[in-house]
Tab-separated table of C-alpha atoms and ligand atoms in Angstrom:
chain	number	residue	atom	x	y	z
A	1	MET	CA	19.036	13.415	8.282
A	2	ASN	CA	22.107	15.507	7.770
A	3	ARG	CA	23.957	12.580	7.656
A	4	VAL	CA	22.614	11.031	4.886
A	5	ILE	CA	22.965	13.468	2.334
A	6	GLN	CA	26.896	13.976	3.469
A	7	LEU	CA	27.493	9.660	3.034
A	8	GLY	CA	26.398	8.026	-0.506
A	9	ALA	CA	24.149	4.703	-1.927
A	10	SER	CA	24.007	2.502	0.508
A	11	LEU	CA	25.918	3.149	2.935
A	12	VAL	CA	24.200	6.381	3.778
A	13	MET	CA	21.165	3.433	5.207
A	14	ALA	CA	23.815	2.006	7.375
A	15	GLY	CA	24.691	5.058	9.253
A	16	VAL	CA	21.776	6.339	10.138
A	17	CYS	CA	20.728	2.950	11.068
A	18	SER	CA	23.301	2.575	13.871
A	19	MET	CA	20.845	5.116	15.495
A	20	VAL	CA	17.970	2.329	15.580
A	21	GLU	CA	17.707	0.490	18.945
A	22	ALA	CA	15.600	-2.782	19.243
A	23	ALA	CA	13.454	-3.214	22.244
A	24	PRO	CA	12.655	-7.119	23.380
A	25	ALA	CA	9.133	-8.113	22.437
A	26	ALA	CA	6.269	-7.702	25.250
A	27	ALA	CA	5.205	-11.098	26.681
A	28	HIS	CA	2.121	-10.254	27.509
A	29	PRO	CA	0.821	-7.649	25.305
A	30	ALA	CA	-1.159	-4.931	26.945
A	31	LYS	CA	-4.594	-4.687	25.117
A	32	ASP	CA	-3.595	-0.904	23.645
A	33	ALA	CA	-1.780	-2.072	21.728
A	34	PHE	CA	-2.840	-3.563	19.378
A	35	VAL	CA	-4.225	-0.957	16.782
A	36	THR	CA	-7.633	-0.109	16.943
A	37	VAL	CA	-10.127	2.146	15.037
A	38	LYS	CA	-11.473	5.266	17.021
A	39	HIS	CA	-14.598	6.676	15.120
A	40	THR	CA	-12.614	7.460	11.706
A	41	HIS	CA	-9.064	7.309	12.984
A	42	PHE	CA	-6.614	4.561	14.270
A	43	ALA	CA	-5.565	4.650	17.642
A	44	ARG	CA	-2.490	2.512	19.150
A	45	LYS	CA	-1.038	2.896	23.320
A	46	GLY	CA	-3.697	6.512	24.088
A	47	GLN	CA	-2.793	7.892	20.924
A	48	SER	CA	-3.759	8.336	17.795
A	49	TYR	CA	-1.674	6.520	14.762
A	50	TYR	CA	-0.992	7.520	10.896
A	51	ILE	CA	0.489	4.536	9.257
A	52	ALA	CA	4.132	6.179	6.833
A	53	GLY	CA	4.064	2.625	4.982
A	54	ALA	CA	5.967	0.803	2.601
A	55	ASN	CA	4.910	-2.156	0.443
A	56	PHE	CA	7.443	-5.013	1.631
A	57	TRP	CA	5.594	-8.495	0.117
A	58	TYR	CA	8.577	-10.277	0.171
A	59	GLY	CA	9.461	-9.803	4.104
A	60	GLY	CA	8.486	-13.275	5.336
A	61	TYR	CA	10.897	-14.690	2.496
A	62	LEU	CA	14.045	-12.564	3.393
A	63	GLY	CA	13.146	-14.052	7.287
A	64	ALA	CA	13.015	-17.648	6.526
A	65	ALA	CA	16.248	-19.442	8.446
A	66	SER	CA	17.301	-21.514	5.204
A	67	GLY	CA	17.155	-21.544	1.098
A	68	VAL	CA	15.258	-18.260	0.190
A	69	GLY	CA	15.960	-16.344	3.550
A	70	GLU	CA	18.587	-13.647	4.256
A	71	ARG	CA	18.054	-12.740	7.310
A	72	ALA	CA	20.954	-10.108	7.563
A	73	ARG	CA	19.821	-8.963	4.708
A	74	LEU	CA	16.280	-8.595	6.345
A	75	LEU	CA	17.030	-6.897	9.616
A	76	LYS	CA	19.054	-4.057	7.872
A	77	GLU	CA	16.091	-3.453	5.695
A	78	LEU	CA	14.247	-3.165	8.381
A	79	ASP	CA	16.589	-0.756	10.750
A	80	ASN	CA	16.846	0.947	7.207
A	81	LEU	CA	12.425	1.552	7.033
A	82	LYS	CA	12.735	2.031	10.709
A	83	ALA	CA	15.683	5.131	10.456
A	84	LEU	CA	12.614	6.190	7.386
A	85	GLY	CA	9.662	6.695	10.143
A	86	ILE	CA	8.067	3.776	8.353
A	87	ASN	CA	6.237	2.227	11.062
A	88	ASN	CA	4.659	-0.302	8.756
A	89	VAL	CA	5.275	-2.970	6.383
A	90	ARG	CA	2.459	-4.869	3.960
A	91	VAL	CA	3.432	-8.070	3.293
A	92	LEU	CA	2.339	-11.288	1.268
A	93	ALA	CA	1.118	-14.248	3.621
A	94	VAL	CA	1.257	-17.129	1.694
A	95	SER	CA	1.771	-17.928	-1.588
A	96	GLU	CA	0.539	-21.260	-3.837
A	97	LYS	CA	2.714	-23.176	-6.097
A	98	THR	CA	1.544	-22.828	-9.847
A	99	ALA	CA	2.970	-23.119	-12.974
A	100	MET	CA	2.006	-19.764	-13.816
A	101	SER	CA	5.388	-18.428	-14.762
A	102	SER	CA	5.610	-15.155	-13.615
A	103	ALA	CA	5.113	-16.306	-10.313
A	104	VAL	CA	7.453	-16.620	-7.146
A	105	ARG	CA	8.832	-19.594	-6.337
A	106	PRO	CA	8.914	-21.252	-3.817
A	107	ALA	CA	5.387	-21.183	-2.125
A	108	THR	CA	4.236	-21.139	0.986
A	109	THR	CA	1.624	-23.696	0.094
A	110	SER	CA	2.676	-26.765	-2.203
A	111	ALA	CA	-0.856	-27.845	-2.235
A	112	PRO	CA	-4.312	-27.881	-0.753
A	113	GLY	CA	-3.078	-28.008	3.113
A	114	LYS	CA	0.754	-28.624	2.410
A	115	TYR	CA	2.632	-25.770	4.061
A	116	ASP	CA	6.320	-25.148	3.440
A	117	GLU	CA	7.183	-24.567	7.538
A	118	SER	CA	10.469	-22.931	6.628
A	119	LEU	CA	9.013	-19.711	4.939
A	120	LEU	CA	6.142	-20.133	7.527
A	121	GLU	CA	9.276	-19.559	10.436
A	122	GLY	CA	10.488	-17.041	7.964
A	123	LEU	CA	6.845	-14.535	8.291
A	124	ASP	CA	7.299	-15.588	12.310
A	125	PHE	CA	10.928	-14.049	12.629
A	126	LEU	CA	9.934	-11.092	9.934
A	127	ILE	CA	7.132	-10.193	12.544
A	128	ALA	CA	9.144	-10.910	16.009
A	129	GLU	CA	11.979	-8.132	14.513
A	130	LEU	CA	9.063	-5.811	13.579
A	131	GLY	CA	7.917	-6.537	16.915
A	132	LYS	CA	11.199	-5.776	18.737
A	133	ARG	CA	11.477	-2.332	16.269
A	134	ASP	CA	7.908	-0.839	16.991
A	135	MET	CA	6.632	-1.474	13.872
A	136	THR	CA	3.133	-2.985	12.579
A	137	ILE	CA	2.308	-5.453	9.280
A	138	VAL	CA	-0.512	-6.078	7.166
A	139	LEU	CA	-1.004	-9.052	6.194
A	140	TYR	CA	-2.828	-10.426	3.045
A	141	LEU	CA	-3.983	-14.025	2.808
A	142	ASN	CA	-4.497	-13.992	-0.846
A	143	ASN	CA	-4.016	-12.564	-4.348
A	144	PHE	CA	-6.411	-11.859	-7.208
A	145	TRP	CA	-3.007	-11.486	-9.837
A	146	GLN	CA	-0.998	-14.327	-10.437
A	147	TRP	CA	2.606	-13.156	-8.591
A	148	SER	CA	2.122	-15.522	-5.991
A	149	GLY	CA	-0.750	-18.251	-7.353
A	150	GLY	CA	-3.416	-16.427	-5.794
A	151	MET	CA	-7.232	-16.685	-6.855
A	152	THR	CA	-6.127	-18.677	-10.053
A	153	GLN	CA	-3.903	-21.211	-8.608
A	154	TYR	CA	-6.932	-21.982	-6.124
A	155	MET	CA	-8.847	-22.532	-9.634
A	156	ASN	CA	-6.918	-24.799	-11.086
A	157	TRP	CA	-7.007	-27.187	-7.899
A	158	PHE	CA	-10.845	-27.447	-7.417
A	159	GLU	CA	-12.053	-26.649	-11.146
A	160	GLY	CA	-9.165	-27.951	-13.145
A	161	THR	CA	-8.859	-24.436	-15.060
A	162	PRO	CA	-5.249	-23.823	-16.942
A	163	ALA	CA	-3.401	-21.592	-14.314
A	164	LEU	CA	-3.079	-19.402	-17.408
A	165	ASP	CA	-0.210	-16.529	-16.952
A	166	PRO	CA	-1.751	-13.180	-18.359
A	167	ASN	CA	1.519	-12.230	-18.954
A	168	VAL	CA	2.356	-15.172	-21.411
A	169	THR	CA	-1.495	-14.807	-23.316
A	170	GLY	CA	-2.108	-11.103	-22.747
A	171	ASP	CA	-5.204	-11.848	-22.096
A	172	TYR	CA	-6.154	-9.623	-18.650
A	173	ASP	CA	-9.595	-10.291	-19.048
A	174	ALA	CA	-9.775	-13.947	-18.966
A	175	PHE	CA	-7.697	-13.643	-16.093
A	176	MET	CA	-9.747	-11.686	-14.177
A	177	ALA	CA	-12.600	-13.699	-14.842
A	178	ASN	CA	-11.332	-16.794	-14.585
A	179	SER	CA	-10.089	-15.241	-10.787
A	180	ALA	CA	-12.689	-13.894	-9.653
A	181	ARG	CA	-14.611	-17.915	-9.565
A	182	PHE	CA	-13.026	-18.205	-7.083
A	183	TYR	CA	-15.736	-16.740	-5.039
A	184	ARG	CA	-18.429	-18.816	-6.484
A	185	ASN	CA	-16.452	-21.912	-5.360
A	186	ALA	CA	-17.370	-23.671	-2.597
A	187	GLN	CA	-14.278	-26.218	-2.313
A	188	ALA	CA	-11.839	-23.074	-2.862
A	189	GLN	CA	-13.942	-20.949	-0.468
A	190	GLU	CA	-13.353	-24.244	2.213
A	191	GLU	CA	-9.444	-24.754	1.317
A	192	PHE	CA	-9.423	-20.447	1.704
A	193	ARG	CA	-10.673	-20.703	5.377
A	194	ASN	CA	-8.225	-23.963	6.099
A	195	VAL	CA	-5.239	-21.501	4.807
A	196	ILE	CA	-7.181	-18.492	8.193
A	197	ARG	CA	-7.427	-20.498	10.433
A	198	ALA	CA	-3.638	-22.196	10.123
A	199	ILE	CA	-2.698	-18.188	9.737
A	200	VAL	CA	-4.428	-16.750	12.193
A	201	GLY	CA	-3.892	-19.399	14.604
A	202	ARG	CA	-0.211	-19.648	13.842
A	203	VAL	CA	2.185	-20.177	17.415
A	204	ASN	CA	5.382	-17.874	16.188
A	205	SER	CA	7.875	-19.825	16.461
A	206	VAL	CA	10.303	-16.964	17.346
A	207	THR	CA	8.057	-15.552	20.057
A	208	GLY	CA	5.960	-17.740	21.407
A	209	LEU	CA	2.959	-15.714	20.922
A	210	ALA	CA	0.176	-16.741	18.809
A	211	TYR	CA	-0.413	-14.809	15.696
A	212	ARG	CA	-3.941	-13.543	16.849
A	213	ASP	CA	-2.810	-12.267	20.355
A	214	ASP	CA	-0.158	-10.502	18.757
A	215	PRO	CA	-0.324	-7.179	18.120
A	216	THR	CA	2.310	-5.731	15.977
A	217	ILE	CA	-0.292	-7.144	13.132
A	218	MET	CA	-2.277	-4.242	12.318
A	219	SER	CA	-4.697	-6.076	10.274
A	220	TRP	CA	-5.572	-9.324	8.065
A	221	GLN	CA	-6.025	-8.359	4.723
A	222	LEU	CA	-8.812	-11.023	2.443
A	223	ALA	CA	-6.515	-9.875	-0.794
A	224	ASN	CA	-3.941	-8.100	-2.860
A	225	GLU	CA	-6.660	-6.464	-4.601
A	226	PRO	CA	-9.658	-8.600	-5.104
A	227	ARG	CA	-11.709	-7.451	-7.562
A	228	PRO	CA	-15.088	-8.385	-8.266
A	229	GLY	CA	-14.091	-9.930	-11.898
A	230	ASN	CA	-12.968	-7.699	-14.689
A	231	GLN	CA	-14.737	-4.420	-15.859
A	232	LYS	CA	-17.653	-6.505	-17.741
A	233	VAL	CA	-18.991	-7.699	-14.384
A	234	ASP	CA	-22.667	-7.590	-13.726
A	235	ASP	CA	-24.654	-7.010	-10.501
A	236	ALA	CA	-25.043	-11.114	-10.048
A	237	ASP	CA	-20.967	-11.206	-9.639
A	238	LYS	CA	-21.024	-8.029	-7.791
A	239	ALA	CA	-23.168	-9.252	-5.439
A	240	VAL	CA	-21.422	-12.666	-5.411
A	241	TYR	CA	-18.020	-10.082	-4.505
A	242	VAL	CA	-19.649	-8.335	-1.838
A	243	LYS	CA	-21.296	-11.378	-0.233
A	244	TRP	CA	-17.839	-13.061	-0.108
A	245	VAL	CA	-15.885	-9.483	1.692
A	246	GLY	CA	-18.320	-10.053	4.194
A	247	ASP	CA	-18.739	-13.182	4.823
A	248	THR	CA	-14.899	-13.817	4.586
A	249	ALA	CA	-14.156	-10.659	6.864
A	250	ARG	CA	-17.091	-12.048	9.563
A	251	PHE	CA	-14.914	-15.317	9.872
A	252	ILE	CA	-11.639	-13.717	10.493
A	253	HIS	CA	-13.440	-11.979	13.071
A	254	GLU	CA	-15.050	-15.006	14.878
A	255	LEU	CA	-11.376	-16.119	15.291
A	256	ASP	CA	-9.603	-13.285	16.042
A	257	HIS	CA	-11.177	-10.161	18.530
A	258	ASN	CA	-7.708	-8.462	18.152
A	259	HIS	CA	-7.160	-7.402	15.072
A	260	LEU	CA	-8.440	-4.728	12.064
A	261	VAL	CA	-9.826	-6.485	9.240
A	262	SER	CA	-9.716	-4.681	5.914
A	263	SER	CA	-10.203	-5.610	1.753
A	264	GLY	CA	-7.138	-4.935	0.278
A	265	SER	CA	-9.411	-3.434	-2.742
A	266	GLU	CA	-7.455	-0.600	-4.947
A	267	GLY	CA	-10.758	1.240	-4.556
A	268	LEU	CA	-12.551	2.632	-7.608
A	269	ALA	CA	-10.219	1.234	-9.820
A	270	GLY	CA	-10.485	-2.341	-8.383
A	271	SER	CA	-14.711	-2.481	-7.860
A	272	ALA	CA	-15.587	-1.448	-12.064
A	273	GLN	CA	-15.800	1.834	-11.440
A	274	ASP	CA	-18.421	2.072	-9.646
A	275	ALA	CA	-18.897	3.699	-6.277
A	276	LYS	CA	-21.754	1.945	-4.826
A	277	LEU	CA	-20.560	-1.596	-5.678
A	278	TYR	CA	-17.499	-0.678	-3.529
A	279	LEU	CA	-19.517	1.221	-0.861
A	280	ALA	CA	-21.358	-2.064	-0.423
A	281	ALA	CA	-17.988	-3.955	-0.360
A	282	HIS	CA	-17.075	-1.960	2.424
A	283	ALA	CA	-20.302	-1.219	4.167
A	284	THR	CA	-20.399	-4.311	6.672
A	285	PRO	CA	-19.170	-3.758	10.949
A	286	ASP	CA	-16.360	-6.364	9.588
A	287	ILE	CA	-14.436	-4.415	7.336
A	288	ASP	CA	-12.933	-1.837	10.020
A	289	TYR	CA	-11.462	0.277	7.360
A	290	LEU	CA	-10.729	1.434	3.808
A	291	THR	CA	-8.449	0.687	1.131
A	292	TYR	CA	-7.262	2.109	-2.231
A	293	HIS	CA	-4.609	2.102	-4.461
A	294	LEU	CA	-3.254	4.701	-7.052
A	295	TRP	CA	-0.949	3.579	-10.253
A	296	PRO	CA	-1.563	6.563	-12.749
A	297	LYS	CA	1.057	4.480	-15.000
A	298	ASN	CA	-1.052	1.414	-14.914
A	299	TRP	CA	-3.935	2.888	-15.297
A	300	GLY	CA	-2.922	4.917	-19.008
A	301	TRP	CA	-3.215	8.597	-17.163
A	302	PHE	CA	0.709	8.499	-17.625
A	303	ASP	CA	2.635	7.626	-19.723
A	304	SER	CA	6.093	8.003	-19.514
A	305	LYS	CA	7.665	8.067	-22.408
A	306	LYS	CA	5.761	11.559	-23.030
A	307	PRO	CA	6.197	13.143	-19.115
A	308	ALA	CA	5.553	16.355	-20.128
A	309	GLU	CA	2.563	16.066	-22.205
A	310	THR	CA	1.034	13.383	-19.859
A	311	TRP	CA	2.125	14.694	-16.498
A	312	ASP	CA	-0.322	17.289	-15.680
A	313	GLY	CA	-3.853	15.891	-16.529
A	314	ALA	CA	-2.104	12.291	-14.600
A	315	LEU	CA	-1.683	14.836	-11.445
A	316	ALA	CA	-5.592	16.080	-11.854
A	317	LYS	CA	-6.630	12.141	-11.879
A	318	SER	CA	-4.875	11.143	-9.032
A	319	ARG	CA	-6.093	14.121	-6.790
A	320	ASP	CA	-9.157	13.676	-7.955
A	321	TYR	CA	-9.410	9.661	-7.192
A	322	LEU	CA	-7.508	10.564	-4.169
A	323	ASN	CA	-10.573	12.902	-2.962
A	324	ALA	CA	-13.053	11.298	-4.031
A	325	HIS	CA	-12.009	8.097	-1.906
A	326	ILE	CA	-11.933	10.169	1.113
A	327	GLU	CA	-15.441	11.310	0.471
A	328	LEU	CA	-16.374	7.345	0.063
A	329	ALA	CA	-14.408	6.786	3.524
A	330	LYS	CA	-15.905	10.227	5.167
A	331	GLN	CA	-20.143	8.564	3.906
A	332	LEU	CA	-19.003	4.833	5.554
A	333	GLY	CA	-17.120	6.636	8.198
A	334	LYS	CA	-13.687	4.564	7.834
A	335	PRO	CA	-10.724	5.452	8.405
A	336	ILE	CA	-9.163	5.203	4.849
A	337	VAL	CA	-5.286	3.710	3.842
A	338	LEU	CA	-3.812	4.950	0.284
A	339	GLU	CA	-1.754	1.171	0.737
A	340	GLU	CA	-0.206	1.638	-2.784
A	341	PHE	CA	1.125	3.923	-5.250
A	342	GLY	CA	3.778	4.688	-7.286
A	343	LEU	CA	5.493	5.510	-10.685
A	344	ASP	CA	7.985	4.784	-12.421
A	345	ARG	CA	12.160	5.987	-13.097
A	346	ASP	CA	12.642	8.526	-15.315
A	347	GLY	CA	13.469	7.471	-18.887
A	348	PRO	CA	11.723	5.470	-17.916
A	349	SER	CA	13.928	3.373	-17.222
A	350	PHE	CA	14.586	0.256	-15.018
A	351	SER	CA	17.848	0.852	-14.364
A	352	ILE	CA	18.848	1.455	-10.594
A	353	LYS	CA	21.010	4.482	-12.381
A	354	ALA	CA	18.314	6.092	-13.461
A	355	THR	CA	17.039	9.217	-11.713
A	356	THR	CA	13.683	9.061	-9.829
A	357	LYS	CA	13.111	13.058	-10.307
A	358	LEU	CA	9.277	12.193	-11.651
A	359	ARG	CA	8.627	9.281	-9.103
A	360	ASP	CA	9.662	11.866	-6.349
A	361	ARG	CA	7.653	14.416	-7.652
A	362	PHE	CA	4.321	12.081	-7.963
A	363	TYR	CA	5.300	10.341	-4.167
A	364	GLY	CA	5.545	14.524	-3.050
A	365	GLU	CA	1.627	15.531	-4.107
A	366	VAL	CA	0.371	12.719	-2.697
A	367	PHE	CA	2.137	13.065	0.738
A	368	ASP	CA	0.975	16.511	0.595
A	369	LEU	CA	-2.619	15.663	0.021
A	370	ILE	CA	-3.024	13.364	2.087
A	371	GLU	CA	-1.020	15.349	5.214
A	372	ARG	CA	-3.429	18.196	3.734
A	373	HIS	CA	-6.744	16.092	4.879
A	374	ALA	CA	-5.065	14.747	8.126
A	375	ALA	CA	-4.267	18.394	9.591
A	376	ALA	CA	-7.830	18.462	8.623
A	377	GLY	CA	-9.555	15.544	10.939
A	378	ASP	CA	-10.888	13.856	7.499
A	379	PRO	CA	-10.695	10.114	7.828
A	380	VAL	CA	-6.846	9.431	6.198
A	381	ALA	CA	-4.698	7.213	8.053
A	382	GLY	CA	-1.768	7.163	5.621
A	383	TRP	CA	-0.034	5.466	2.857
A	384	ASN	CA	2.475	2.636	2.111
A	385	PHE	CA	4.512	3.673	-0.661
A	386	TRP	CA	5.028	0.890	-3.451
A	387	ALA	CA	7.281	-0.724	-3.121
A	388	TRP	CA	10.156	-0.932	-0.970
A	389	GLY	CA	13.318	-2.637	-3.036
A	390	GLY	CA	15.883	-2.030	-0.488
A	391	ALA	CA	18.935	-4.049	-0.908
A	392	GLY	CA	17.674	-6.049	-3.905
A	393	ARG	CA	19.270	-5.489	-6.899
A	394	ALA	CA	18.078	-7.157	-10.508
A	395	ALA	CA	20.660	-9.540	-11.633
A	396	ASN	CA	19.340	-9.968	-15.243
A	397	ALA	CA	19.680	-7.460	-18.440
A	398	ASN	CA	15.987	-8.363	-18.856
A	399	TYR	CA	14.980	-7.218	-15.529
A	400	TRP	CA	13.180	-9.999	-14.870
A	401	TRP	CA	13.217	-12.521	-11.796
A	402	LYS	CA	14.661	-15.427	-11.899
A	403	GLU	CA	14.467	-18.239	-8.948
A	404	GLY	CA	17.218	-17.241	-7.119
A	405	ASN	CA	17.586	-13.949	-8.020
A	406	ASP	CA	17.300	-11.357	-5.049
A	407	PHE	CA	14.130	-10.061	-4.304
A	408	VAL	CA	13.112	-6.451	-4.737
A	409	GLY	CA	10.130	-4.389	-4.650
A	410	ASP	CA	8.441	-5.852	-7.570
A	411	PRO	CA	7.039	-9.162	-7.410
A	412	PRO	CA	8.070	-11.297	-10.674
A	413	GLN	CA	4.956	-10.032	-12.891
A	414	GLU	CA	6.737	-6.933	-13.354
A	415	GLU	CA	10.277	-5.835	-14.012
A	416	GLN	CA	12.492	-5.293	-11.550
A	417	GLY	CA	13.342	-1.684	-11.295
A	418	LEU	CA	9.772	-0.864	-12.413
A	419	TYR	CA	8.382	0.516	-8.997
A	420	SER	CA	11.275	-0.295	-6.507
A	421	VAL	CA	12.038	2.871	-3.666
A	422	PHE	CA	16.234	1.291	-3.927
A	423	ASP	CA	18.387	2.007	-0.254
A	424	SER	CA	20.437	3.982	-2.883
A	425	ASP	CA	17.949	5.936	-4.394
A	426	VAL	CA	18.835	9.003	-1.744
A	427	PRO	CA	16.119	11.659	-3.177
A	428	SER	CA	13.121	9.170	-2.494
A	429	LEU	CA	14.595	8.263	0.754
A	430	LEU	CA	14.569	11.587	1.997
A	431	LEU	CA	11.346	12.330	0.827
A	432	ILE	CA	10.023	9.879	2.214
A	433	LYS	CA	11.513	10.570	5.883
A	434	ALA	CA	10.519	13.871	5.869
A	435	HIS	CA	6.972	13.209	5.214
A	436	ALA	CA	7.175	10.005	7.516
A	437	ASP	CA	7.538	12.393	10.499
A	438	LYS	CA	4.644	15.205	8.933
A	439	LEU	CA	2.646	12.152	9.468
A	440	HIS	CA	4.161	11.531	12.831
A	441	ALA	CA	3.977	14.808	14.171
A	442	LEU	CA	-0.007	14.591	14.008
A	443	GLN	CA	-0.094	11.501	16.466
A	444	ARG	CA	-1.995	13.370	19.505
B	1	IFL	O1	2.887	-4.624	-8.958
B	1	IFL	C1	1.657	-4.581	-8.613
B	1	IFL	C2	0.978	-5.321	-7.443
B	1	IFL	O2	0.474	-6.700	-8.093
B	1	IFL	C3	-0.302	-4.519	-7.110
B	1	IFL	N1	-0.635	-3.647	-7.445
B	1	IFL	C4	0.349	-2.995	-8.575
B	1	IFL	C5	1.590	-3.421	-8.982
B	1	IFL	C6	2.688	-2.387	-10.045
B	1	IFL	O3	2.126	-2.782	-10.806
B	1	IFL	O4	-0.634	-4.861	-6.181
């Protein structure tokens, strides 16, 4: 990686990626090529398997042959991620067309049962290219939040409730309550299962392999950050949510005997701060491992306008949050993946020119803590930072995405540059590479 220091900005990564050799995807995958759970750890190809991962929600979009697709960029992003030691990406599988203004366009599903084949072929292409690089993917099949349509859009289809964008109304509580009605709506559930059937059973147009038989896929994930509702949920709402997690996970396992299934939960922050609820939702044998997310700024622990005053408290709370979840994983005897964490750029600023000193410090603390637990044999299985912005760049002075602009790690519900790691963020790249290597070194 010394070459990374010598060279500048994006060229850096181009220099590194020339070292990456792509291998052809296996025609008949061996059984041990699938990621499995052995006691409280992942295993793959006869070894333990740690996730040094990135969130890359738009990977399938870049893979499309036309329209929003940018295959040359996608190949470069994957080469760069591979060169950083990233072995796993967490990606949006499907999106629902919606009137909500802060959602991505186009959507893979324009109406119930109507799929955009060219976008799904983009996902095929992404999976084929990941396979060549021996990387794995976690695919989420729905979204609690508005930026891909998600559960709120299902409610619009089947209950006719207006799809109100909380970025416009400012009412996130009402939005969450409406999103969570999805779990109770029989037609929405039927349609969601149709989507799951279509994706899990899909035959990849590039490799010819059915998704259910493809070891590049590590896990099916029920949704991005599913919650039982807002903070005011009652016991009945919680019970509905727990049942939905269990029933949906079982449904996927019945369709697919090869892959892991996970919830996509943030952990306690997405479980009304109720550890019993989180444990109940993840105790089912159909959920193979636990997930948790860490968002110190979003949760009001860190004020990036007052970093000196709020850093210590935010760090203490972050450590407590991580440790508490590792204890919960021990209780359930399952691996746990920190599949989202992030902090904004110094300033705070969305500009790619702003430094990322605080973010890097935060990432470093998170990586260190996970490595310590991993080295001690605790059930931690790794991390996915949020999120890879790569070569994407914000086009607009206010940093909001508009149709036709580059995709970056920040989805359209947030300013582009908020949490993205760009290919010019050299200190962040070096840090990620160093810690990915440390995690891989634990593989036995
Ligand atoms: O963009 C957000 C995304 O919806 C998510 N978690 C937090 C991210 C940053 O706010 O899943």
